[in-house]
Amino acid sequence: MLGFNLKQLTGVGIFLFMIFIGVPFAIGVTGRWDFYFTLTSVALLAIASAGVWLTFYIGRINIGQGAFALIGAYVSAILVVKVGWSFWISLPAAGLFAAVVAILIGLPILRLRGVYFAMITLVLTQVVTLTALALPITNGARGISNIPLPSGISLFGIPILPDFVAMESTKLAFYYTACIIMLLTYAALYRLVNSRLGHLCRSMQQNEELASSIGVNISYIRIVIFAISSFFGGLGGAMFGSIAQSVYPSSFQVADSVNFMLNCFLGGLGYVFGPMLGTLVLYFGWDLLFEFGKYQMLIYSTILIIIIRFLPNGLLSIRFSKGGDK
Amino acid sequence: MEQILANGVYLGSQYAMIALGLTLIFALMNVLNFAHGQMYVIGGFVTYTFYGHWGVPFILALVMSCVTLAILGALIERYLFAPVIKGSAREESTMLLAAGIAFFLDAVILLVFGEKQRGVPKIVDGVFNWDFRLIMPYDRILICVLAILSIVAFIALMQYTKTGRALRALAQDRTAAQLMGVNVDRYSMIGFALGAMLAGLVGGLLVTITGVNLGMGGATSIKAFMMVMIGGAGVISGAIWGGIILGFMEAIGLALLYQYGDITYLVIFVSLMIFLAVRPQGLMGKPWG
């Protein structure tokens, strides 16, 4: 069916069951309601990380996802608060705006490679943060707060999405929303990687000149990929702003950009679902270690160093270490 | 105007030293050392402990900073970077390691030295005043001179000693250097130690003026990345130029736009992006380094 084997389908089935029924059940039993916020954050950060992973796929190190997440968060916040749009329309708008910005910036900077691209994207994060501080529409350092919760949508009188304000537990609603968007993102990513475009990306990852010489339009593809990547970044950022109900220039900083990149490394650059796992381990792990107080950072970084020391190709490489190339 | 130029030289000489260590490590091992800023902070804290806390002579405290960081750098290279570089499918994986080390060093600094801002007594008192056109405290002048001397010493080391020749060969072509009989593993370690040592030295020098605190690490790393980019990654002369240019840009920008604050950095960052879009390999870098 659709080219998937039974094992893959079972895996996806178990995964879906886990996140939609297993997790709420477990939280209901243990009473750790704070995990909803953590897991929602994981899902949203995983969306942005998926974008970073995609730029890795064409052989570029992207440390600029924080910039696009911040752009997305601001666009959505401004559209909802100042223009009065519904959040659900502002969400794709935020993604599209981030993508347009990515195209404009990408045209010159995508010519760079290797560490040059990595460092210029790092600088880009800083530029966007400083711009948010300087522009009048973003309210400077005060940011935009009191963003209303997403309102409901109904088409021809039939409610499609419920109104978040009227809900008792917005946590659960946000959790489901974030999970659904994450699933859509990764489904799109999986489809993309296994399409013709994905093959072209792999050829670029190995050798751009060679790819170009056999007729791959590399400048077109890298712009498209960078735009898609930033779309995910904007989407994740916008959703994040809506959950936190506020956006500040410090919402996404250089450290966040670096974390997005680390998520991809940790999960494994060779695996589509790598960034999802990486985000879960990094973010959730950080939260779990909270009980260690001032030793939190020490333990966290030690574990991180040990993982990369012994599994330099990412966590998912354990499963595939005995033969099999993908 | 004289004041701005003097500030530029002062800032530039420090920045150049930070960038030198980063670019050296990058040239030798293709590693973007995210932990460079943290190494700088550790250097500052070591000098603070020896000079400010225990009253050891300043020069001796500086030497201790260098030694500590050199050992730290050597250990990190030997037991972390070298094995990871050998084992990973893509070279970029070392970035995760470098970031992990940056977190780790941050945690260590927090536990050992705390999060307070630390300063040390001035090494020399007095202010140089030339007709109110140029005002510069003597300790700043001293630090600036020391920084320039260290840069000269470093260049001499790279140019005229056997170690320097081996390091340059390694930076040019790893395989070829190995075929010529350079002990690649050993010199990678020496190079990393040297880069870390430079970071420690700057930290030790600057603690006398700006003091040192935990949060400086990340910001310093970003500045160092920028300088390396301006000059071209992995090129020694490029790092020095990058440092000087950024130092002057900051001195001039802060003098002209001081009432707007952060706008200076925004202008610097944006002009850097435009510059790199036009000349991706920096001033003197190899294309596609």
PDB file of N, CA and C in Angstrom, chain A residues 56 59-61 63 105 108-109 111-113 115-116 118-120 122-124 126-127 130-131 133-134 205 209 254 258-259 261-262 265-266 269 294-295 297-298 300-302 304-305 308-309 312-313, chain B residues 26 32 34 79-80 83-84 87-90 92-93 95-97 99-101 103-104 106-108 111 222 225-226 228-229 232-233 262-263 265-266 269-270 272-273 276-278 280-281 285-286 288-289:
ATOM      1  N   PHE A  56      20.095  20.896   5.829  1.00  0.00           N
ATOM      2  CA  PHE A  56      21.229  19.969   5.922  1.00  0.00           C
ATOM      3  C   PHE A  56      21.206  19.011   4.739  1.00  0.00           C
ATOM      4  N   GLY A  59      23.099  19.957   2.051  1.00  0.00           N
ATOM      5  CA  GLY A  59      24.501  20.157   2.388  1.00  0.00           C
ATOM      6  C   GLY A  59      24.821  21.514   2.976  1.00  0.00           C
ATOM      7  N   ARG A  60      23.829  22.180   3.569  1.00  0.00           N
ATOM      8  CA  ARG A  60      24.092  23.482   4.183  1.00  0.00           C
ATOM      9  C   ARG A  60      23.843  23.396   5.679  1.00  0.00           C
ATOM     10  N   ILE A  61      24.736  24.023   6.436  1.00  0.00           N
ATOM     11  CA  ILE A  61      24.548  24.068   7.886  1.00  0.00           C
ATOM     12  C   ILE A  61      23.762  25.326   8.205  1.00  0.00           C
ATOM     13  N   ILE A  63      22.136  27.747  10.813  1.00  0.00           N
ATOM     14  CA  ILE A  63      22.011  28.159  12.225  1.00  0.00           C
ATOM     15  C   ILE A  63      21.151  29.409  12.258  1.00  0.00           C
ATOM     16  N   ILE A 105      16.490  36.752   1.166  1.00  0.00           N
ATOM     17  CA  ILE A 105      17.810  36.661   1.786  1.00  0.00           C
ATOM     18  C   ILE A 105      18.612  35.532   1.166  1.00  0.00           C
ATOM     19  N   PRO A 108      21.141  35.988  -2.252  1.00  0.00           N
ATOM     20  CA  PRO A 108      22.591  36.186  -2.113  1.00  0.00           C
ATOM     21  C   PRO A 108      23.289  35.162  -1.236  1.00  0.00           C
ATOM     22  N   ILE A 109      22.728  34.835  -0.046  1.00  0.00           N
ATOM     23  CA  ILE A 109      23.564  34.070   0.895  1.00  0.00           C
ATOM     24  C   ILE A 109      23.640  32.585   0.581  1.00  0.00           C
ATOM     25  N   ARG A 111      24.625  31.352  -1.953  1.00  0.00           N
ATOM     26  CA  ARG A 111      25.839  31.089  -2.730  1.00  0.00           C
ATOM     27  C   ARG A 111      26.971  30.650  -1.824  1.00  0.00           C
ATOM     28  N   LEU A 112      26.852  30.973  -0.544  1.00  0.00           N
ATOM     29  CA  LEU A 112      27.887  30.585   0.408  1.00  0.00           C
ATOM     30  C   LEU A 112      27.756  29.122   0.784  1.00  0.00           C
ATOM     31  N   ARG A 113      28.895  28.564   1.184  1.00  0.00           N
ATOM     32  CA  ARG A 113      28.851  27.158   1.580  1.00  0.00           C
ATOM     33  C   ARG A 113      29.568  26.935   2.894  1.00  0.00           C
ATOM     34  N   VAL A 115      31.164  26.493   6.377  1.00  0.00           N
ATOM     35  CA  VAL A 115      31.072  27.314   7.581  1.00  0.00           C
ATOM     36  C   VAL A 115      30.634  28.722   7.265  1.00  0.00           C
ATOM     37  N   TYR A 116      30.897  29.205   6.048  1.00  0.00           N
ATOM     38  CA  TYR A 116      30.500  30.569   5.719  1.00  0.00           C
ATOM     39  C   TYR A 116      28.993  30.699   5.797  1.00  0.00           C
ATOM     40  N   ALA A 118      27.060  28.706   7.485  1.00  0.00           N
ATOM     41  CA  ALA A 118      26.688  28.503   8.890  1.00  0.00           C
ATOM     42  C   ALA A 118      26.803  29.808   9.655  1.00  0.00           C
ATOM     43  N   MET A 119      27.911  30.516   9.452  1.00  0.00           N
ATOM     44  CA  MET A 119      28.123  31.704  10.259  1.00  0.00           C
ATOM     45  C   MET A 119      27.219  32.851   9.825  1.00  0.00           C
ATOM     46  N   ILE A 120      26.939  32.944   8.513  1.00  0.00           N
ATOM     47  CA  ILE A 120      26.088  34.064   8.093  1.00  0.00           C
ATOM     48  C   ILE A 120      24.657  33.845   8.581  1.00  0.00           C
ATOM     49  N   LEU A 122      23.971  32.390  11.352  1.00  0.00           N
ATOM     50  CA  LEU A 122      24.065  32.739  12.773  1.00  0.00           C
ATOM     51  C   LEU A 122      23.920  34.246  12.949  1.00  0.00           C
ATOM     52  N   VAL A 123      24.609  34.993  12.083  1.00  0.00           N
ATOM     53  CA  VAL A 123      24.519  36.442  12.140  1.00  0.00           C
ATOM     54  C   VAL A 123      23.093  36.891  11.818  1.00  0.00           C
ATOM     55  N   LEU A 124      22.447  36.176  10.891  1.00  0.00           N
ATOM     56  CA  LEU A 124      21.073  36.515  10.514  1.00  0.00           C
ATOM     57  C   LEU A 124      20.143  36.475  11.727  1.00  0.00           C
ATOM     58  N   GLN A 126      20.917  37.059  14.744  1.00  0.00           N
ATOM     59  CA  GLN A 126      21.209  38.253  15.527  1.00  0.00           C
ATOM     60  C   GLN A 126      20.566  39.482  14.872  1.00  0.00           C
ATOM     61  N   VAL A 127      20.646  39.551  13.534  1.00  0.00           N
ATOM     62  CA  VAL A 127      20.074  40.693  12.807  1.00  0.00           C
ATOM     63  C   VAL A 127      18.572  40.786  13.062  1.00  0.00           C
ATOM     64  N   LEU A 130      17.814  41.994  16.572  1.00  0.00           N
ATOM     65  CA  LEU A 130      18.070  43.431  16.711  1.00  0.00           C
ATOM     66  C   LEU A 130      17.041  44.256  15.951  1.00  0.00           C
ATOM     67  N   THR A 131      16.615  43.747  14.780  1.00  0.00           N
ATOM     68  CA  THR A 131      15.593  44.459  14.011  1.00  0.00           C
ATOM     69  C   THR A 131      14.295  44.515  14.799  1.00  0.00           C
ATOM     70  N   LEU A 133      14.002  44.580  17.878  1.00  0.00           N
ATOM     71  CA  LEU A 133      14.181  45.572  18.935  1.00  0.00           C
ATOM     72  C   LEU A 133      14.015  46.990  18.404  1.00  0.00           C
ATOM     73  N   ALA A 134      14.389  47.191  17.136  1.00  0.00           N
ATOM     74  CA  ALA A 134      14.463  48.559  16.608  1.00  0.00           C
ATOM     75  C   ALA A 134      13.161  49.014  15.945  1.00  0.00           C
ATOM     76  N   GLN A 205      23.863  17.419  -2.073  1.00  0.00           N
ATOM     77  CA  GLN A 205      24.556  17.227  -0.811  1.00  0.00           C
ATOM     78  C   GLN A 205      25.938  16.636  -1.056  1.00  0.00           C
ATOM     79  N   GLU A 209      28.823  20.888  -7.808  1.00  0.00           N
ATOM     80  CA  GLU A 209      29.314  21.107  -9.178  1.00  0.00           C
ATOM     81  C   GLU A 209      28.901  19.958 -10.084  1.00  0.00           C
ATOM     82  N   VAL A 254      20.033  33.421  19.318  1.00  0.00           N
ATOM     83  CA  VAL A 254      21.081  32.607  18.712  1.00  0.00           C
ATOM     84  C   VAL A 254      21.112  31.220  19.350  1.00  0.00           C
ATOM     85  N   VAL A 258      20.970  27.621  17.468  1.00  0.00           N
ATOM     86  CA  VAL A 258      21.956  26.555  17.648  1.00  0.00           C
ATOM     87  C   VAL A 258      21.258  25.282  18.097  1.00  0.00           C
ATOM     88  N   ASN A 259      20.262  25.426  18.993  1.00  0.00           N
ATOM     89  CA  ASN A 259      19.561  24.236  19.459  1.00  0.00           C
ATOM     90  C   ASN A 259      18.835  23.519  18.327  1.00  0.00           C
ATOM     91  N   MET A 261      19.700  23.345  15.338  1.00  0.00           N
ATOM     92  CA  MET A 261      20.721  22.614  14.593  1.00  0.00           C
ATOM     93  C   MET A 261      21.150  21.370  15.368  1.00  0.00           C
ATOM     94  N   LEU A 262      21.324  21.524  16.689  1.00  0.00           N
ATOM     95  CA  LEU A 262      21.754  20.397  17.504  1.00  0.00           C
ATOM     96  C   LEU A 262      20.723  19.278  17.479  1.00  0.00           C
ATOM     97  N   PHE A 265      21.446  17.205  14.506  1.00  0.00           N
ATOM     98  CA  PHE A 265      22.660  16.404  14.679  1.00  0.00           C
ATOM     99  C   PHE A 265      22.397  15.223  15.591  1.00  0.00           C
ATOM    100  N   LEU A 266      21.712  15.521  16.707  1.00  0.00           N
ATOM    101  CA  LEU A 266      21.536  14.491  17.716  1.00  0.00           C
ATOM    102  C   LEU A 266      20.683  13.355  17.186  1.00  0.00           C
ATOM    103  N   LEU A 269      21.557  13.029  10.911  1.00  0.00           N
ATOM    104  CA  LEU A 269      21.276  13.777   9.687  1.00  0.00           C
ATOM    105  C   LEU A 269      20.766  12.881   8.576  1.00  0.00           C
ATOM    106  N   LYS A 294      21.233  22.999  40.346  1.00  0.00           N
ATOM    107  CA  LYS A 294      22.357  23.680  39.704  1.00  0.00           C
ATOM    108  C   LYS A 294      23.254  22.724  38.921  1.00  0.00           C
ATOM    109  N   TYR A 295      23.058  21.417  39.114  1.00  0.00           N
ATOM    110  CA  TYR A 295      23.869  20.480  38.338  1.00  0.00           C
ATOM    111  C   TYR A 295      23.206  20.111  37.015  1.00  0.00           C
ATOM    112  N   MET A 297      22.723  21.666  34.147  1.00  0.00           N
ATOM    113  CA  MET A 297      23.510  21.940  32.950  1.00  0.00           C
ATOM    114  C   MET A 297      24.687  20.990  32.824  1.00  0.00           C
ATOM    115  N   LEU A 298      25.328  20.703  33.960  1.00  0.00           N
ATOM    116  CA  LEU A 298      26.515  19.846  33.942  1.00  0.00           C
ATOM    117  C   LEU A 298      26.156  18.446  33.457  1.00  0.00           C
ATOM    118  N   TYR A 300      23.428  17.506  31.859  1.00  0.00           N
ATOM    119  CA  TYR A 300      22.895  17.588  30.498  1.00  0.00           C
ATOM    120  C   TYR A 300      24.020  17.612  29.470  1.00  0.00           C
ATOM    121  N   SER A 301      25.001  18.509  29.700  1.00  0.00           N
ATOM    122  CA  SER A 301      26.060  18.631  28.702  1.00  0.00           C
ATOM    123  C   SER A 301      26.960  17.409  28.695  1.00  0.00           C
ATOM    124  N   THR A 302      27.147  16.787  29.865  1.00  0.00           N
ATOM    125  CA  THR A 302      27.973  15.578  29.896  1.00  0.00           C
ATOM    126  C   THR A 302      27.322  14.476  29.066  1.00  0.00           C
ATOM    127  N   LEU A 304      25.244  14.874  26.665  1.00  0.00           N
ATOM    128  CA  LEU A 304      25.324  15.287  25.259  1.00  0.00           C
ATOM    129  C   LEU A 304      26.690  14.919  24.669  1.00  0.00           C
ATOM    130  N   ILE A 305      27.748  15.225  25.424  1.00  0.00           N
ATOM    131  CA  ILE A 305      29.099  14.944  24.929  1.00  0.00           C
ATOM    132  C   ILE A 305      29.305  13.437  24.777  1.00  0.00           C
ATOM    133  N   ILE A 308      27.505  12.140  21.620  1.00  0.00           N
ATOM    134  CA  ILE A 308      28.150  12.457  20.345  1.00  0.00           C
ATOM    135  C   ILE A 308      29.494  11.756  20.252  1.00  0.00           C
ATOM    136  N   ARG A 309      30.126  11.508  21.400  1.00  0.00           N
ATOM    137  CA  ARG A 309      31.429  10.832  21.370  1.00  0.00           C
ATOM    138  C   ARG A 309      31.282   9.402  20.864  1.00  0.00           C
ATOM    139  N   PRO A 312      28.589   9.319  16.854  1.00  0.00           N
ATOM    140  CA  PRO A 312      28.768  10.578  16.128  1.00  0.00           C
ATOM    141  C   PRO A 312      27.785  10.767  14.976  1.00  0.00           C
ATOM    142  N   ASN A 313      27.096   9.721  14.552  1.00  0.00           N
ATOM    143  CA  ASN A 313      26.160   9.898  13.441  1.00  0.00           C
ATOM    144  C   ASN A 313      24.723  10.028  13.890  1.00  0.00           C
TER     145      ASN A 313
ATOM    146  N   PHE B  26      40.106  26.203  13.394  1.00  0.00           N
ATOM    147  CA  PHE B  26      39.328  25.896  12.200  1.00  0.00           C
ATOM    148  C   PHE B  26      40.224  25.429  11.062  1.00  0.00           C
ATOM    149  N   LEU B  32      34.374  24.198  13.913  1.00  0.00           N
ATOM    150  CA  LEU B  32      33.923  25.516  14.368  1.00  0.00           C
ATOM    151  C   LEU B  32      33.821  25.440  15.875  1.00  0.00           C
ATOM    152  N   PHE B  34      32.611  26.271  18.951  1.00  0.00           N
ATOM    153  CA  PHE B  34      31.603  27.069  19.635  1.00  0.00           C
ATOM    154  C   PHE B  34      32.032  27.409  21.052  1.00  0.00           C
ATOM    155  N   TYR B  79      40.797  13.577  23.400  1.00  0.00           N
ATOM    156  CA  TYR B  79      39.812  12.593  23.820  1.00  0.00           C
ATOM    157  C   TYR B  79      38.419  12.830  23.253  1.00  0.00           C
ATOM    158  N   LEU B  80      38.162  14.000  22.689  1.00  0.00           N
ATOM    159  CA  LEU B  80      36.812  14.234  22.174  1.00  0.00           C
ATOM    160  C   LEU B  80      36.808  14.487  20.662  1.00  0.00           C
ATOM    161  N   PRO B  83      38.572  11.503  18.159  1.00  0.00           N
ATOM    162  CA  PRO B  83      37.774  10.301  17.897  1.00  0.00           C
ATOM    163  C   PRO B  83      36.483  10.589  17.145  1.00  0.00           C
ATOM    164  N   VAL B  84      35.836  11.720  17.463  1.00  0.00           N
ATOM    165  CA  VAL B  84      34.565  12.013  16.790  1.00  0.00           C
ATOM    166  C   VAL B  84      34.793  12.291  15.305  1.00  0.00           C
ATOM    167  N   GLY B  87      35.133   9.067  13.551  1.00  0.00           N
ATOM    168  CA  GLY B  87      33.995   8.167  13.521  1.00  0.00           C
ATOM    169  C   GLY B  87      32.763   8.685  12.815  1.00  0.00           C
ATOM    170  N   SER B  88      32.695   9.986  12.492  1.00  0.00           N
ATOM    171  CA  SER B  88      31.420  10.504  12.003  1.00  0.00           C
ATOM    172  C   SER B  88      31.383  10.527  10.481  1.00  0.00           C
ATOM    173  N   ALA B  89      30.166  10.343   9.982  1.00  0.00           N
ATOM    174  CA  ALA B  89      29.997  10.288   8.535  1.00  0.00           C
ATOM    175  C   ALA B  89      30.123  11.675   7.921  1.00  0.00           C
ATOM    176  N   ARG B  90      29.659  12.692   8.648  1.00  0.00           N
ATOM    177  CA  ARG B  90      29.739  14.046   8.124  1.00  0.00           C
ATOM    178  C   ARG B  90      30.533  14.896   9.102  1.00  0.00           C
ATOM    179  N   GLU B  92      30.412  17.856   9.887  1.00  0.00           N
ATOM    180  CA  GLU B  92      29.712  18.866  10.677  1.00  0.00           C
ATOM    181  C   GLU B  92      29.297  18.350  12.041  1.00  0.00           C
ATOM    182  N   SER B  93      29.299  17.030  12.229  1.00  0.00           N
ATOM    183  CA  SER B  93      28.896  16.495  13.524  1.00  0.00           C
ATOM    184  C   SER B  93      29.729  17.069  14.656  1.00  0.00           C
ATOM    185  N   MET B  95      30.200  19.972  15.220  1.00  0.00           N
ATOM    186  CA  MET B  95      29.554  21.175  15.763  1.00  0.00           C
ATOM    187  C   MET B  95      28.729  20.839  16.984  1.00  0.00           C
ATOM    188  N   LEU B  96      28.069  19.686  16.947  1.00  0.00           N
ATOM    189  CA  LEU B  96      27.288  19.270  18.117  1.00  0.00           C
ATOM    190  C   LEU B  96      28.224  19.083  19.298  1.00  0.00           C
ATOM    191  N   LEU B  97      29.372  18.456  19.034  1.00  0.00           N
ATOM    192  CA  LEU B  97      30.349  18.243  20.095  1.00  0.00           C
ATOM    193  C   LEU B  97      30.835  19.579  20.644  1.00  0.00           C
ATOM    194  N   ALA B  99      29.343  22.436  20.587  1.00  0.00           N
ATOM    195  CA  ALA B  99      28.291  23.087  21.360  1.00  0.00           C
ATOM    196  C   ALA B  99      28.127  22.409  22.717  1.00  0.00           C
ATOM    197  N   GLY B 100      28.221  21.077  22.719  1.00  0.00           N
ATOM    198  CA  GLY B 100      28.139  20.350  23.985  1.00  0.00           C
ATOM    199  C   GLY B 100      29.234  20.788  24.937  1.00  0.00           C
ATOM    200  N   ILE B 101      30.442  20.948  24.390  1.00  0.00           N
ATOM    201  CA  ILE B 101      31.557  21.384  25.225  1.00  0.00           C
ATOM    202  C   ILE B 101      31.315  22.802  25.734  1.00  0.00           C
ATOM    203  N   PHE B 103      28.387  24.161  26.395  1.00  0.00           N
ATOM    204  CA  PHE B 103      27.444  24.027  27.515  1.00  0.00           C
ATOM    205  C   PHE B 103      28.175  23.536  28.759  1.00  0.00           C
ATOM    206  N   PHE B 104      29.032  22.528  28.545  1.00  0.00           N
ATOM    207  CA  PHE B 104      29.730  21.906  29.660  1.00  0.00           C
ATOM    208  C   PHE B 104      30.616  22.923  30.386  1.00  0.00           C
ATOM    209  N   ASP B 106      30.331  26.122  30.333  1.00  0.00           N
ATOM    210  CA  ASP B 106      29.453  27.089  30.991  1.00  0.00           C
ATOM    211  C   ASP B 106      29.018  26.566  32.358  1.00  0.00           C
ATOM    212  N   ALA B 107      28.637  25.268  32.374  1.00  0.00           N
ATOM    213  CA  ALA B 107      28.180  24.673  33.633  1.00  0.00           C
ATOM    214  C   ALA B 107      29.310  24.661  34.653  1.00  0.00           C
ATOM    215  N   VAL B 108      30.515  24.305  34.190  1.00  0.00           N
ATOM    216  CA  VAL B 108      31.656  24.245  35.100  1.00  0.00           C
ATOM    217  C   VAL B 108      31.952  25.630  35.658  1.00  0.00           C
ATOM    218  N   LEU B 111      29.462  26.535  38.299  1.00  0.00           N
ATOM    219  CA  LEU B 111      29.614  25.824  39.572  1.00  0.00           C
ATOM    220  C   LEU B 111      30.854  26.282  40.324  1.00  0.00           C
ATOM    221  N   ILE B 222      30.314  34.734  19.144  1.00  0.00           N
ATOM    222  CA  ILE B 222      29.678  35.288  17.943  1.00  0.00           C
ATOM    223  C   ILE B 222      30.578  36.341  17.303  1.00  0.00           C
ATOM    224  N   PHE B 225      33.350  34.665  15.507  1.00  0.00           N
ATOM    225  CA  PHE B 225      32.903  34.111  14.227  1.00  0.00           C
ATOM    226  C   PHE B 225      32.879  35.198  13.162  1.00  0.00           C
ATOM    227  N   MET B 226      32.371  36.371  13.562  1.00  0.00           N
ATOM    228  CA  MET B 226      32.262  37.459  12.585  1.00  0.00           C
ATOM    229  C   MET B 226      33.621  37.885  12.071  1.00  0.00           C
ATOM    230  N   VAL B 228      36.333  36.146  11.975  1.00  0.00           N
ATOM    231  CA  VAL B 228      36.882  35.097  11.121  1.00  0.00           C
ATOM    232  C   VAL B 228      36.256  35.174   9.734  1.00  0.00           C
ATOM    233  N   MET B 229      34.949  35.503   9.699  1.00  0.00           N
ATOM    234  CA  MET B 229      34.275  35.584   8.401  1.00  0.00           C
ATOM    235  C   MET B 229      34.760  36.769   7.581  1.00  0.00           C
ATOM    236  N   GLY B 232      38.179  35.776   6.363  1.00  0.00           N
ATOM    237  CA  GLY B 232      38.259  34.531   5.615  1.00  0.00           C
ATOM    238  C   GLY B 232      38.619  33.413   6.561  1.00  0.00           C
ATOM    239  N   ALA B 233      37.809  32.336   6.562  1.00  0.00           N
ATOM    240  CA  ALA B 233      37.998  31.291   7.568  1.00  0.00           C
ATOM    241  C   ALA B 233      39.315  30.563   7.361  1.00  0.00           C
ATOM    242  N   ASP B 262      21.786  49.783  20.237  1.00  0.00           N
ATOM    243  CA  ASP B 262      21.945  48.535  19.509  1.00  0.00           C
ATOM    244  C   ASP B 262      22.002  48.691  18.001  1.00  0.00           C
ATOM    245  N   ILE B 263      21.609  49.878  17.508  1.00  0.00           N
ATOM    246  CA  ILE B 263      21.612  50.081  16.065  1.00  0.00           C
ATOM    247  C   ILE B 263      23.018  49.862  15.490  1.00  0.00           C
ATOM    248  N   TYR B 265      25.226  47.684  16.254  1.00  0.00           N
ATOM    249  CA  TYR B 265      25.460  46.274  15.938  1.00  0.00           C
ATOM    250  C   TYR B 265      24.613  45.829  14.769  1.00  0.00           C
ATOM    251  N   LEU B 266      23.378  46.361  14.702  1.00  0.00           N
ATOM    252  CA  LEU B 266      22.527  46.012  13.565  1.00  0.00           C
ATOM    253  C   LEU B 266      23.211  46.435  12.266  1.00  0.00           C
ATOM    254  N   PHE B 269      26.153  44.139  11.562  1.00  0.00           N
ATOM    255  CA  PHE B 269      25.727  42.819  11.102  1.00  0.00           C
ATOM    256  C   PHE B 269      25.221  42.865   9.667  1.00  0.00           C
ATOM    257  N   VAL B 270      24.400  43.874   9.384  1.00  0.00           N
ATOM    258  CA  VAL B 270      23.827  43.947   8.040  1.00  0.00           C
ATOM    259  C   VAL B 270      24.923  44.199   7.009  1.00  0.00           C
ATOM    260  N   LEU B 272      27.944  43.343   7.244  1.00  0.00           N
ATOM    261  CA  LEU B 272      28.695  42.097   7.105  1.00  0.00           C
ATOM    262  C   LEU B 272      27.999  41.141   6.147  1.00  0.00           C
ATOM    263  N   MET B 273      26.666  41.070   6.270  1.00  0.00           N
ATOM    264  CA  MET B 273      25.943  40.162   5.385  1.00  0.00           C
ATOM    265  C   MET B 273      26.055  40.606   3.936  1.00  0.00           C
ATOM    266  N   LEU B 276      29.532  39.774   2.708  1.00  0.00           N
ATOM    267  CA  LEU B 276      29.722  38.351   2.428  1.00  0.00           C
ATOM    268  C   LEU B 276      28.946  37.908   1.200  1.00  0.00           C
ATOM    269  N   ALA B 277      27.831  38.584   0.942  1.00  0.00           N
ATOM    270  CA  ALA B 277      27.088  38.228  -0.262  1.00  0.00           C
ATOM    271  C   ALA B 277      27.900  38.577  -1.501  1.00  0.00           C
ATOM    272  N   VAL B 278      28.672  39.658  -1.416  1.00  0.00           N
ATOM    273  CA  VAL B 278      29.493  40.074  -2.551  1.00  0.00           C
ATOM    274  C   VAL B 278      30.774  39.245  -2.614  1.00  0.00           C
ATOM    275  N   PRO B 280      32.027  36.039  -0.826  1.00  0.00           N
ATOM    276  CA  PRO B 280      31.691  34.983   0.128  1.00  0.00           C
ATOM    277  C   PRO B 280      32.891  34.441   0.902  1.00  0.00           C
ATOM    278  N   GLN B 281      34.085  34.532   0.345  1.00  0.00           N
ATOM    279  CA  GLN B 281      35.189  33.897   1.071  1.00  0.00           C
ATOM    280  C   GLN B 281      35.912  34.867   1.985  1.00  0.00           C
ATOM    281  N   GLY B 285      40.233  34.712   2.269  1.00  0.00           N
ATOM    282  CA  GLY B 285      40.017  33.279   2.435  1.00  0.00           C
ATOM    283  C   GLY B 285      40.055  32.531   1.118  1.00  0.00           C
ATOM    284  N   LYS B 286      40.195  31.220   1.257  1.00  0.00           N
ATOM    285  CA  LYS B 286      40.083  30.380   0.081  1.00  0.00           C
ATOM    286  C   LYS B 286      38.604  30.227  -0.220  1.00  0.00           C
ATOM    287  N   TRP B 288      35.100  28.671  -0.792  1.00  0.00           N
ATOM    288  CA  TRP B 288      34.455  27.434  -0.335  1.00  0.00           C
ATOM    289  C   TRP B 288      35.293  26.718   0.710  1.00  0.00           C
ATOM    290  N   GLY B 289      35.866  27.461   1.621  1.00  0.00           N
ATOM    291  CA  GLY B 289      36.588  26.804   2.712  1.00  0.00           C
ATOM    292  C   GLY B 289      35.588  26.010   3.483  1.00  0.00           C
TER     293      GLY B 289
END
